[in-house]
Amino acid sequence: MGFGKKGQNLQPPQPLLVGAVAPEQNPVSPSVPLDVDLIGKEVEDVHTTSGAAENDSMTALRLQRARARIWSDLRDGIDLKALARMDGKSAREEVKTAVEEIARFRNLDLTPLEMAQIAKECGDDMLGYGPLEILLSEDGIADIMINGPETVYVERKGKIQKTDIKFRDNQHLVTICQRIVGAIGRRVDESSPICDARLPDGSRVNVIIPPLAVDGACMTIRKFAKDKLTLEKLLEFGAMTPSCGKLIMAIGRCRVNVLVSGGTGSGKTTMLNCLTRYIESGERVITCEDACELQLQQPHVVRLETRPANLEGVGEVTMRDLIKNCLRMRPERIIVGEVRGPEAFDLLQAMNTGHDGSMGTVHANNPREALSRMENMIAMGNLNIPQSAVREQIASAVNVIIQVQRLRDGSRKVTHVTELTGMEGEVVTMQDLFILEILGEDENGKLITKLRSTGMRPKFYDKARAFGVEQLVLDAMEEAYG
């Protein structure tokens, strides 16, 4: 059967007999018994292995050529504008029909299963995200890391694993990247090679392409689970104890100003989503994010998103601009997806001016470092505010810091629930309400931990009582007293 150019015929190479040596080159000593049956079995095994490998190689080559031929004809022959006007299911059926017609016309040697697979791949390329579709639809994947067209890693259960997913070439990968960022009105090209975007389900996407990415386009996707994580599910996963969960419920309900602190991939956004679940449905909530990924369940939510500069270098809308504007929108709570710059000062201002219950996330390794990070980010704005004044602002604005961390065994845990209690001199004073202790490691490499209540009465207890959730706080404190 010929593939590719007309008249070209692929002949499989003759199998080589591995291990057979001429008697004169390898004489057998008469003193050594010769097991003819064993030698025959070894030769037969070699033939079988070699033949199977040869068949696999020929099948892969046949599919590769058929796939290239079908894709070339499909790209030249199908009406993409008409396809775009169809709904997803009808468009995929149209692509499948076109693939079957091309295979019949070209007389390609494909089984029905191979035909269906190629039709799905073509549909994914033309209507979806190409090879990424299979990873985006798989549960249990937290991150997808693409390091060029031939290297794709994923994170499953806290561990990074390499996959066999590949793109045709770098241009194929760049096209998928441009499709993702173009869906929300952004662009990525040589003049603007870095871009943050999101998928329709809220998954966060970062793209960086050549010339900045030397080995080909790179894309990182923080994938959102289809089933939204709640505090109950985090309890099932062992991320916290039931008493700590009750305290976090009370924090979310009684309008306490909260910072969620942690490293990259530690679960800050997940914790923020869990906290927002306990906001009362009548409150007006405004979120400010670089790429909208928060999943609030309340009916009265306004979502704002930053915007990069255009080709002329104008039109940029920063996080500071969003926070300043949302103060004019009569918010009751302001939620900042990630505090990473001078907008830290604007968030503190909002927390101090009647917007109790505001929240944000910050990158830091522990609660004390989170405060230092806030100071440094405010200094980035060149506001010329004395350090003592900045610390007073932080101490009066922020009530609680929830620290989350991904431990070395891949598990994500709440490690601290810390309350800010005021100032002593120029030092912000804090007290731990819950703290994680690492007790050891089991035979499977999993860390043995205990999230312990310190038994300290929270300073926000009176506010919890005003909102009718003081019992949750008392239940959380009871653990320390047995």
Short mmCIF file of C-alpha atoms in Angstrom, two decimals:
data_model
loop_
_atom_site.label_atom_id
_atom_site.label_comp_id
_atom_site.label_asym_id
_atom_site.label_seq_id
_atom_site.Cartn_x
_atom_site.Cartn_y
_atom_site.Cartn_z
CA MET A 1 0.00 0.00 0.00
CA GLY A 2 1.50 3.38 -0.98
CA PHE A 3 1.26 6.54 1.13
CA GLY A 4 2.29 10.11 0.43
CA LYS A 5 3.45 10.66 -3.14
CA LYS A 6 1.88 8.57 -5.85
CA GLY A 7 3.79 5.41 -6.60
CA GLN A 8 5.81 5.52 -3.38
CA ASN A 9 5.82 2.10 -1.77
CA LEU A 10 7.01 1.41 1.75
CA GLN A 11 8.67 -1.99 2.08
CA PRO A 12 9.42 -3.13 5.59
CA PRO A 13 13.10 -3.97 6.07
CA GLN A 14 13.99 -7.61 6.40
CA PRO A 15 14.13 -8.68 10.03
CA LEU A 16 17.61 -9.24 11.36
CA LEU A 17 18.44 -12.35 13.33
CA VAL A 18 19.98 -10.93 16.47
CA GLY A 19 22.31 -13.22 18.37
CA ALA A 20 22.88 -15.84 15.61
CA VAL A 21 26.60 -16.30 15.03
CA ALA A 22 28.32 -18.52 12.45
CA PRO A 23 29.76 -21.69 13.97
CA GLU A 24 33.25 -20.98 12.71
CA GLN A 25 33.24 -17.60 14.48
CA ASN A 26 31.95 -19.01 17.77
CA PRO A 27 33.03 -22.63 18.10
CA VAL A 28 31.33 -24.59 20.85
CA SER A 29 33.55 -26.64 23.10
CA PRO A 30 32.62 -30.37 23.02
CA SER A 31 32.77 -30.37 26.83
CA VAL A 32 29.86 -27.89 27.05
CA PRO A 33 26.42 -29.48 26.51
CA LEU A 34 24.39 -27.79 23.75
CA ASP A 35 20.69 -27.21 24.56
CA VAL A 36 19.19 -27.03 21.07
CA ASP A 37 15.65 -26.45 22.36
CA LEU A 38 16.78 -23.49 24.50
CA ILE A 39 18.66 -21.88 21.61
CA GLY A 40 15.63 -22.33 19.37
CA LYS A 41 13.40 -20.67 21.97
CA GLU A 42 15.82 -17.71 22.30
CA VAL A 43 15.91 -17.21 18.52
CA GLU A 44 12.10 -17.41 18.40
CA ASP A 45 11.80 -14.79 21.20
CA VAL A 46 14.21 -12.48 19.37
CA HIS A 47 12.16 -12.86 16.15
CA THR A 48 8.93 -12.10 18.06
CA THR A 49 10.35 -9.01 19.84
CA SER A 50 11.96 -7.66 16.70
CA GLY A 51 8.80 -8.25 14.68
CA ALA A 52 6.57 -6.52 17.26
CA ALA A 53 8.86 -3.49 17.40
CA GLU A 54 8.97 -3.38 13.59
CA ASN A 55 5.18 -3.53 13.38
CA ASP A 56 4.78 -0.76 15.96
CA SER A 57 7.23 1.42 14.05
CA MET A 58 5.45 0.82 10.74
CA THR A 59 2.04 1.51 12.32
CA ALA A 60 3.29 4.80 13.81
CA LEU A 61 4.76 5.84 10.46
CA ARG A 62 1.55 4.90 8.63
CA LEU A 63 -0.59 6.90 11.08
CA GLN A 64 1.77 9.86 10.96
CA ARG A 65 1.58 10.06 7.17
CA ALA A 66 -2.17 9.55 7.11
CA ARG A 67 -2.62 12.23 9.78
CA ALA A 68 -0.46 14.72 7.84
CA ARG A 69 -2.32 14.01 4.58
CA ILE A 70 -5.76 14.39 6.18
CA TRP A 71 -4.80 17.55 8.07
CA SER A 72 -3.41 19.17 4.90
CA ASP A 73 -6.57 18.41 2.89
CA LEU A 74 -8.87 19.38 5.74
CA ARG A 75 -7.16 22.73 6.29
CA ASP A 76 -7.38 23.57 2.57
CA GLY A 77 -10.90 22.28 1.97
CA ILE A 78 -13.08 23.06 4.98
CA ASP A 79 -14.91 26.38 5.43
CA LEU A 80 -13.68 27.68 8.80
CA LYS A 81 -16.16 30.58 8.89
CA ALA A 82 -19.11 28.23 8.42
CA LEU A 83 -17.62 25.94 11.04
CA ALA A 84 -17.35 28.80 13.53
CA ARG A 85 -21.07 29.55 13.19
CA MET A 86 -22.04 26.02 14.29
CA ASP A 87 -22.42 24.79 17.84
CA GLY A 88 -19.61 22.64 19.20
CA LYS A 89 -21.25 19.25 18.66
CA SER A 90 -22.37 19.96 15.08
CA ALA A 91 -18.96 21.39 14.18
CA ARG A 92 -17.18 18.26 15.41
CA GLU A 93 -19.58 16.05 13.47
CA GLU A 94 -18.79 18.11 10.36
CA VAL A 95 -15.06 17.65 10.91
CA LYS A 96 -15.51 13.92 11.45
CA THR A 97 -17.50 13.59 8.21
CA ALA A 98 -14.83 15.54 6.32
CA VAL A 99 -12.06 13.31 7.69
CA GLU A 100 -13.92 10.17 6.62
CA GLU A 101 -14.46 11.56 3.11
CA ILE A 102 -10.76 12.49 2.76
CA ALA A 103 -9.65 9.05 3.96
CA ARG A 104 -12.01 7.41 1.45
CA PHE A 105 -10.92 9.68 -1.40
CA ARG A 106 -7.22 9.17 -0.64
CA ASN A 107 -7.77 5.43 -0.10
CA LEU A 108 -5.95 5.57 3.23
CA ASP A 109 -5.48 2.33 5.13
CA LEU A 110 -7.09 3.24 8.46
CA THR A 111 -9.15 1.21 10.90
CA PRO A 112 -12.41 2.74 12.24
CA LEU A 113 -10.70 3.32 15.61
CA GLU A 114 -7.76 5.10 14.00
CA MET A 115 -10.16 7.15 11.88
CA ALA A 116 -12.10 8.25 14.98
CA GLN A 117 -8.87 9.16 16.77
CA ILE A 118 -7.62 11.30 13.86
CA ALA A 119 -11.06 12.95 13.55
CA LYS A 120 -10.96 13.83 17.26
CA GLU A 121 -7.44 15.26 16.94
CA CYS A 122 -8.46 17.38 13.96
CA GLY A 123 -11.56 18.58 15.79
CA ASP A 124 -9.46 19.51 18.83
CA ASP A 125 -7.02 21.41 16.63
CA MET A 126 -9.68 23.35 14.72
CA LEU A 127 -12.24 23.91 17.49
CA GLY A 128 -10.42 23.45 20.79
CA TYR A 129 -6.93 23.47 22.25
CA GLY A 130 -5.32 20.67 20.31
CA PRO A 131 -3.34 18.09 22.33
CA LEU A 132 -4.24 19.94 25.54
CA GLU A 133 -7.88 18.83 25.34
CA ILE A 134 -7.16 15.42 26.85
CA LEU A 135 -5.30 17.00 29.80
CA LEU A 136 -7.90 19.71 30.37
CA SER A 137 -10.67 17.09 30.55
CA GLU A 138 -8.78 14.79 32.95
CA ASP A 139 -9.63 15.07 36.63
CA GLY A 140 -6.84 15.06 39.18
CA ILE A 141 -4.47 17.36 37.27
CA ALA A 142 -3.65 20.59 39.12
CA ASP A 143 -1.07 22.14 36.76
CA ILE A 144 -0.09 21.70 33.12
CA MET A 145 3.46 22.84 32.27
CA ILE A 146 4.46 23.02 28.59
CA ASN A 147 8.20 23.53 28.02
CA GLY A 148 8.24 23.69 24.24
CA PRO A 149 6.36 21.60 21.68
CA GLU A 150 7.78 18.22 22.73
CA THR A 151 7.88 18.49 26.53
CA VAL A 152 4.72 18.55 28.63
CA TYR A 153 4.56 17.98 32.40
CA VAL A 154 1.56 17.77 34.71
CA GLU A 155 1.08 17.81 38.47
CA ARG A 156 -0.97 14.96 39.93
CA LYS A 157 -1.47 14.63 43.69
CA GLY A 158 1.29 17.14 44.36
CA LYS A 159 3.88 15.32 42.22
CA ILE A 160 5.19 16.49 38.83
CA GLN A 161 5.12 13.86 36.05
CA LYS A 162 6.13 13.94 32.38
CA THR A 163 3.48 13.05 29.78
CA ASP A 164 3.73 11.76 26.21
CA ILE A 165 1.68 14.69 24.86
CA LYS A 166 3.42 16.53 21.99
CA PHE A 167 2.65 19.31 19.52
CA ARG A 168 3.48 19.07 15.83
CA ASP A 169 5.99 21.94 16.04
CA ASN A 170 6.51 25.26 17.76
CA GLN A 171 4.11 27.06 15.42
CA HIS A 172 1.36 24.61 16.38
CA LEU A 173 1.95 25.41 20.06
CA VAL A 174 2.05 29.19 19.42
CA THR A 175 -1.24 28.94 17.51
CA ILE A 176 -2.91 27.24 20.50
CA CYS A 177 -1.47 29.92 22.82
CA GLN A 178 -2.82 32.70 20.60
CA ARG A 179 -6.24 31.04 20.49
CA ILE A 180 -6.40 30.93 24.29
CA VAL A 181 -5.33 34.54 24.90
CA GLY A 182 -7.33 35.87 21.93
CA ALA A 183 -10.56 34.54 23.45
CA ILE A 184 -10.37 37.23 26.18
CA GLY A 185 -9.13 40.03 23.93
CA ARG A 186 -5.42 39.73 24.63
CA ARG A 187 -2.52 38.97 22.34
CA VAL A 188 0.83 37.23 22.39
CA ASP A 189 3.39 37.78 19.63
CA GLU A 190 7.02 38.86 19.20
CA SER A 191 6.22 42.44 20.20
CA SER A 192 4.32 41.27 23.29
CA PRO A 193 5.79 37.84 24.15
CA ILE A 194 4.38 37.52 27.70
CA CYS A 195 0.68 37.25 28.50
CA ASP A 196 -1.62 36.21 31.35
CA ALA A 197 -5.00 34.82 30.36
CA ARG A 198 -7.69 32.40 31.48
CA LEU A 199 -9.75 29.57 30.07
CA PRO A 200 -13.57 29.65 30.02
CA ASP A 201 -13.69 27.54 33.21
CA GLY A 202 -11.50 30.07 35.06
CA SER A 203 -8.22 28.14 34.79
CA ARG A 204 -5.27 30.56 34.89
CA VAL A 205 -2.87 30.61 31.92
CA ASN A 206 0.58 32.16 31.53
CA VAL A 207 2.24 32.22 28.11
CA ILE A 208 5.78 33.22 27.12
CA ILE A 209 7.02 32.71 23.56
CA PRO A 210 10.27 33.24 21.60
CA PRO A 211 12.45 35.26 21.55
CA LEU A 212 12.13 35.29 25.37
CA ALA A 213 11.54 31.52 25.57
CA VAL A 214 14.66 30.06 23.98
CA ASP A 215 13.52 26.45 23.46
CA GLY A 216 10.07 27.23 22.09
CA ALA A 217 6.82 28.62 23.46
CA CYS A 218 6.08 27.84 27.12
CA MET A 219 2.65 27.77 28.68
CA THR A 220 1.63 27.11 32.28
CA ILE A 221 -1.99 26.35 33.17
CA ARG A 222 -3.26 26.36 36.74
CA LYS A 223 -6.22 24.06 36.16
CA PHE A 224 -9.46 24.45 38.07
CA ALA A 225 -11.23 21.34 39.25
CA LYS A 226 -14.70 20.79 37.82
CA ASP A 227 -16.01 20.18 41.31
CA LYS A 228 -15.41 23.33 43.34
CA LEU A 229 -13.42 22.65 46.49
CA THR A 230 -15.15 23.51 49.75
CA LEU A 231 -14.00 23.48 53.37
CA GLU A 232 -15.74 20.12 53.76
CA LYS A 233 -13.64 18.62 50.96
CA LEU A 234 -10.46 20.17 52.36
CA LEU A 235 -11.32 18.48 55.66
CA GLU A 236 -11.67 15.15 53.83
CA PHE A 237 -8.24 15.71 52.23
CA GLY A 238 -6.72 16.41 55.65
CA ALA A 239 -5.75 20.00 54.84
CA MET A 240 -7.05 21.10 58.27
CA THR A 241 -8.84 19.81 61.36
CA PRO A 242 -12.61 20.22 61.92
CA SER A 243 -12.00 22.77 64.70
CA CYS A 244 -9.79 24.86 62.39
CA GLY A 245 -12.48 24.59 59.72
CA LYS A 246 -15.05 26.02 62.15
CA LEU A 247 -12.79 28.96 62.92
CA ILE A 248 -12.29 29.67 59.20
CA MET A 249 -16.09 29.55 58.70
CA ALA A 250 -16.47 32.16 61.45
CA ILE A 251 -13.73 34.30 59.87
CA GLY A 252 -15.50 34.26 56.52
CA ARG A 253 -18.91 35.09 58.03
CA CYS A 254 -18.10 37.84 60.55
CA ARG A 255 -16.42 40.28 58.17
CA VAL A 256 -12.85 39.93 59.35
CA ASN A 257 -10.15 41.39 57.07
CA VAL A 258 -8.07 38.45 55.86
CA LEU A 259 -4.82 37.83 54.01
CA VAL A 260 -4.23 34.33 52.66
CA SER A 261 -0.48 33.76 52.51
CA GLY A 262 1.51 30.99 50.87
CA GLY A 263 3.94 29.99 48.15
CA THR A 264 3.25 29.22 44.50
CA GLY A 265 0.83 26.32 44.12
CA SER A 266 0.11 26.10 47.84
CA GLY A 267 -3.65 26.60 47.50
CA LYS A 268 -4.12 30.32 48.24
CA THR A 269 -6.86 30.85 45.66
CA THR A 270 -8.63 27.67 46.77
CA MET A 271 -8.64 28.90 50.38
CA LEU A 272 -9.90 32.32 49.26
CA ASN A 273 -12.73 30.63 47.35
CA CYS A 274 -13.63 28.63 50.46
CA LEU A 275 -13.71 31.78 52.60
CA THR A 276 -15.98 33.62 50.19
CA ARG A 277 -18.54 30.84 50.42
CA TYR A 278 -19.53 32.16 53.88
CA ILE A 279 -20.20 35.72 52.74
CA GLU A 280 -23.88 36.54 53.21
CA SER A 281 -25.87 36.57 49.98
CA GLY A 282 -27.06 40.17 50.51
CA GLU A 283 -23.57 41.69 50.49
CA ARG A 284 -22.20 43.48 47.43
CA VAL A 285 -18.80 41.98 46.59
CA ILE A 286 -16.33 43.38 44.05
CA THR A 287 -13.33 41.32 42.94
CA CYS A 288 -10.16 42.71 41.31
CA GLU A 289 -7.89 40.25 39.49
CA ASP A 290 -5.26 40.06 36.77
CA ALA A 291 -7.16 37.13 35.24
CA CYS A 292 -10.56 36.31 36.70
CA GLU A 293 -10.29 32.96 38.48
CA LEU A 294 -12.26 33.38 41.71
CA GLN A 295 -15.51 31.39 41.78
CA LEU A 296 -17.88 33.26 44.09
CA GLN A 297 -21.32 31.77 44.71
CA GLN A 298 -23.07 34.96 45.87
CA PRO A 299 -25.65 36.59 43.57
CA HIS A 300 -24.34 40.17 43.97
CA VAL A 301 -20.79 40.00 42.62
CA VAL A 302 -18.98 42.40 40.27
CA ARG A 303 -15.80 41.03 38.67
CA LEU A 304 -13.08 43.43 37.45
CA GLU A 305 -9.98 42.47 35.48
CA THR A 306 -6.80 44.37 34.66
CA ARG A 307 -5.81 45.14 31.07
CA PRO A 308 -2.32 45.34 29.51
CA ALA A 309 -1.20 48.17 27.25
CA ASN A 310 -2.02 48.00 23.53
CA LEU A 311 0.40 48.08 20.59
CA GLU A 312 0.97 51.81 21.05
CA GLY A 313 1.82 51.29 24.72
CA VAL A 314 -1.30 53.00 26.05
CA GLY A 315 -4.57 51.85 27.57
CA GLU A 316 -3.11 49.86 30.47
CA VAL A 317 -5.39 49.43 33.49
CA THR A 318 -3.49 48.39 36.62
CA MET A 319 -4.66 46.75 39.82
CA ARG A 320 -4.38 50.12 41.59
CA ASP A 321 -6.74 51.63 39.03
CA LEU A 322 -9.28 48.86 39.64
CA ILE A 323 -9.18 49.17 43.44
CA LYS A 324 -9.48 52.96 43.30
CA ASN A 325 -12.43 52.67 40.94
CA CYS A 326 -14.23 49.97 42.90
CA LEU A 327 -14.25 52.27 45.95
CA ARG A 328 -16.71 54.39 43.94
CA MET A 329 -18.94 51.38 43.22
CA ARG A 330 -20.39 51.06 46.73
CA PRO A 331 -18.66 47.80 47.66
CA GLU A 332 -19.24 46.07 50.97
CA ARG A 333 -16.31 43.70 50.49
CA ILE A 334 -13.34 44.06 48.18
CA ILE A 335 -11.47 40.91 47.21
CA VAL A 336 -8.09 41.19 45.47
CA GLY A 337 -7.05 37.96 43.74
CA GLU A 338 -3.34 38.55 44.30
CA VAL A 339 -1.58 41.48 45.98
CA ARG A 340 1.79 41.89 44.30
CA GLY A 341 2.57 45.61 44.09
CA PRO A 342 1.67 49.12 45.30
CA GLU A 343 -2.03 48.17 45.28
CA ALA A 344 -1.31 46.76 48.75
CA PHE A 345 -1.63 50.30 50.10
CA ASP A 346 -5.00 50.84 48.38
CA LEU A 347 -6.30 47.55 49.79
CA LEU A 348 -5.24 48.56 53.31
CA GLN A 349 -6.97 51.92 52.81
CA ALA A 350 -10.16 50.12 51.81
CA MET A 351 -9.96 47.80 54.81
CA ASN A 352 -9.62 50.83 57.09
CA THR A 353 -12.48 52.85 55.60
CA GLY A 354 -15.59 50.78 56.20
CA HIS A 355 -15.04 47.81 53.89
CA ASP A 356 -14.75 45.17 56.61
CA GLY A 357 -14.38 41.61 55.44
CA SER A 358 -12.08 42.46 52.55
CA MET A 359 -9.64 39.76 51.47
CA GLY A 360 -6.55 39.16 49.36
CA THR A 361 -3.69 36.73 48.77
CA VAL A 362 0.03 37.37 49.10
CA HIS A 363 3.15 35.29 48.39
CA ALA A 364 5.03 34.60 51.63
CA ASN A 365 6.45 31.66 53.59
CA ASN A 366 4.94 32.52 56.98
CA PRO A 367 2.64 35.16 58.54
CA ARG A 368 5.49 37.39 59.71
CA GLU A 369 6.99 37.41 56.21
CA ALA A 370 3.57 38.29 54.80
CA LEU A 371 3.67 41.54 56.78
CA SER A 372 7.19 42.28 55.50
CA ARG A 373 6.00 41.64 51.96
CA MET A 374 3.14 44.10 52.42
CA GLU A 375 5.62 46.74 53.64
CA ASN A 376 7.90 46.13 50.66
CA MET A 377 5.05 46.29 48.16
CA ILE A 378 3.86 49.62 49.60
CA ALA A 379 7.45 50.92 49.32
CA MET A 380 7.37 49.98 45.61
CA GLY A 381 4.80 52.74 45.07
CA ASN A 382 7.24 55.50 46.18
CA LEU A 383 4.61 56.92 48.53
CA ASN A 384 7.17 58.35 51.00
CA ILE A 385 5.31 57.04 54.04
CA PRO A 386 7.34 56.36 57.22
CA GLN A 387 7.82 52.70 58.02
CA SER A 388 6.14 53.09 61.41
CA ALA A 389 3.05 54.58 59.75
CA VAL A 390 2.91 51.70 57.26
CA ARG A 391 3.09 49.15 60.09
CA GLU A 392 0.34 50.93 62.00
CA GLN A 393 -1.78 50.85 58.86
CA ILE A 394 -1.20 47.10 58.47
CA ALA A 395 -1.87 46.36 62.15
CA SER A 396 -5.15 48.28 62.14
CA ALA A 397 -6.36 46.98 58.73
CA VAL A 398 -5.49 43.25 58.69
CA ASN A 399 -7.15 41.04 61.32
CA VAL A 400 -6.15 37.48 60.35
CA ILE A 401 -3.50 35.79 58.21
CA ILE A 402 -4.20 32.22 57.03
CA GLN A 403 -0.98 30.51 55.96
CA VAL A 404 -1.18 27.60 53.52
CA GLN A 405 1.73 25.51 52.32
CA ARG A 406 2.51 22.63 50.00
CA LEU A 407 4.64 20.24 52.01
CA ARG A 408 7.46 18.13 50.58
CA ASP A 409 5.23 15.05 50.28
CA GLY A 410 2.95 16.99 47.90
CA SER A 411 0.11 17.56 50.39
CA ARG A 412 -1.35 21.03 50.91
CA LYS A 413 -2.03 22.05 54.50
CA VAL A 414 -3.10 25.04 56.58
CA THR A 415 0.02 25.70 58.68
CA HIS A 416 -1.00 28.84 60.60
CA VAL A 417 -4.09 30.79 61.49
CA THR A 418 -2.59 33.93 62.99
CA GLU A 419 -4.31 37.03 64.38
CA LEU A 420 -2.80 40.51 64.44
CA THR A 421 -3.31 42.02 67.89
CA GLY A 422 -1.80 45.52 67.62
CA MET A 423 1.56 47.27 68.00
CA GLU A 424 4.31 47.22 70.60
CA GLY A 425 6.66 50.05 69.81
CA GLU A 426 7.33 49.65 66.09
CA VAL A 427 6.63 45.90 66.01
CA VAL A 428 3.31 44.42 64.88
CA THR A 429 2.20 41.90 67.51
CA MET A 430 0.61 38.59 66.51
CA GLN A 431 -0.83 35.50 68.15
CA ASP A 432 -1.20 32.05 66.59
CA LEU A 433 -4.66 30.53 66.89
CA PHE A 434 -3.70 27.33 65.05
CA ILE A 435 -0.25 26.04 64.17
CA LEU A 436 0.87 22.93 62.27
CA GLU A 437 3.39 20.58 63.84
CA ILE A 438 5.30 18.00 61.74
CA LEU A 439 5.71 14.87 63.87
CA GLY A 440 7.52 12.59 61.46
CA GLU A 441 7.15 10.51 58.32
CA ASP A 442 5.44 7.18 57.66
CA GLU A 443 6.75 4.23 55.64
CA ASN A 444 5.15 5.61 52.44
CA GLY A 445 6.95 8.95 52.68
CA LYS A 446 3.86 10.85 53.86
CA LEU A 447 4.41 13.42 56.57
CA ILE A 448 2.67 12.90 59.91
CA THR A 449 1.29 16.27 60.98
CA LYS A 450 -0.95 17.76 63.65
CA LEU A 451 -2.76 21.10 63.36
CA ARG A 452 -2.91 22.22 66.98
CA SER A 453 -5.11 24.89 68.54
CA THR A 454 -3.23 27.21 70.90
CA GLY A 455 -6.41 27.94 72.88
CA MET A 456 -5.94 31.71 72.60
CA ARG A 457 -9.18 33.69 72.55
CA PRO A 458 -9.35 35.64 69.28
CA LYS A 459 -9.48 39.40 69.46
CA PHE A 460 -12.34 39.31 66.92
CA TYR A 461 -14.53 37.23 69.27
CA ASP A 462 -16.81 40.22 69.98
CA LYS A 463 -17.34 40.73 66.26
CA ALA A 464 -18.11 37.01 65.88
CA ARG A 465 -20.71 37.33 68.64
CA ALA A 466 -22.28 40.31 66.83
CA PHE A 467 -22.69 38.13 63.74
CA GLY A 468 -24.00 35.15 65.72
CA VAL A 469 -21.09 32.80 65.02
CA GLU A 470 -19.40 32.90 68.42
CA GLN A 471 -20.19 29.20 68.95
CA LEU A 472 -17.96 28.30 66.00
CA VAL A 473 -15.11 30.20 67.64
CA LEU A 474 -15.74 28.54 71.01
CA ASP A 475 -15.85 25.06 69.42
CA ALA A 476 -12.49 25.78 67.74
CA MET A 477 -10.97 26.85 71.08
CA GLU A 478 -12.28 23.81 72.98
CA GLU A 479 -9.82 21.50 71.21
CA ALA A 480 -6.92 23.01 73.17
CA TYR A 481 -8.63 22.36 76.48
CA GLY A 482 -9.68 18.82 75.64
#
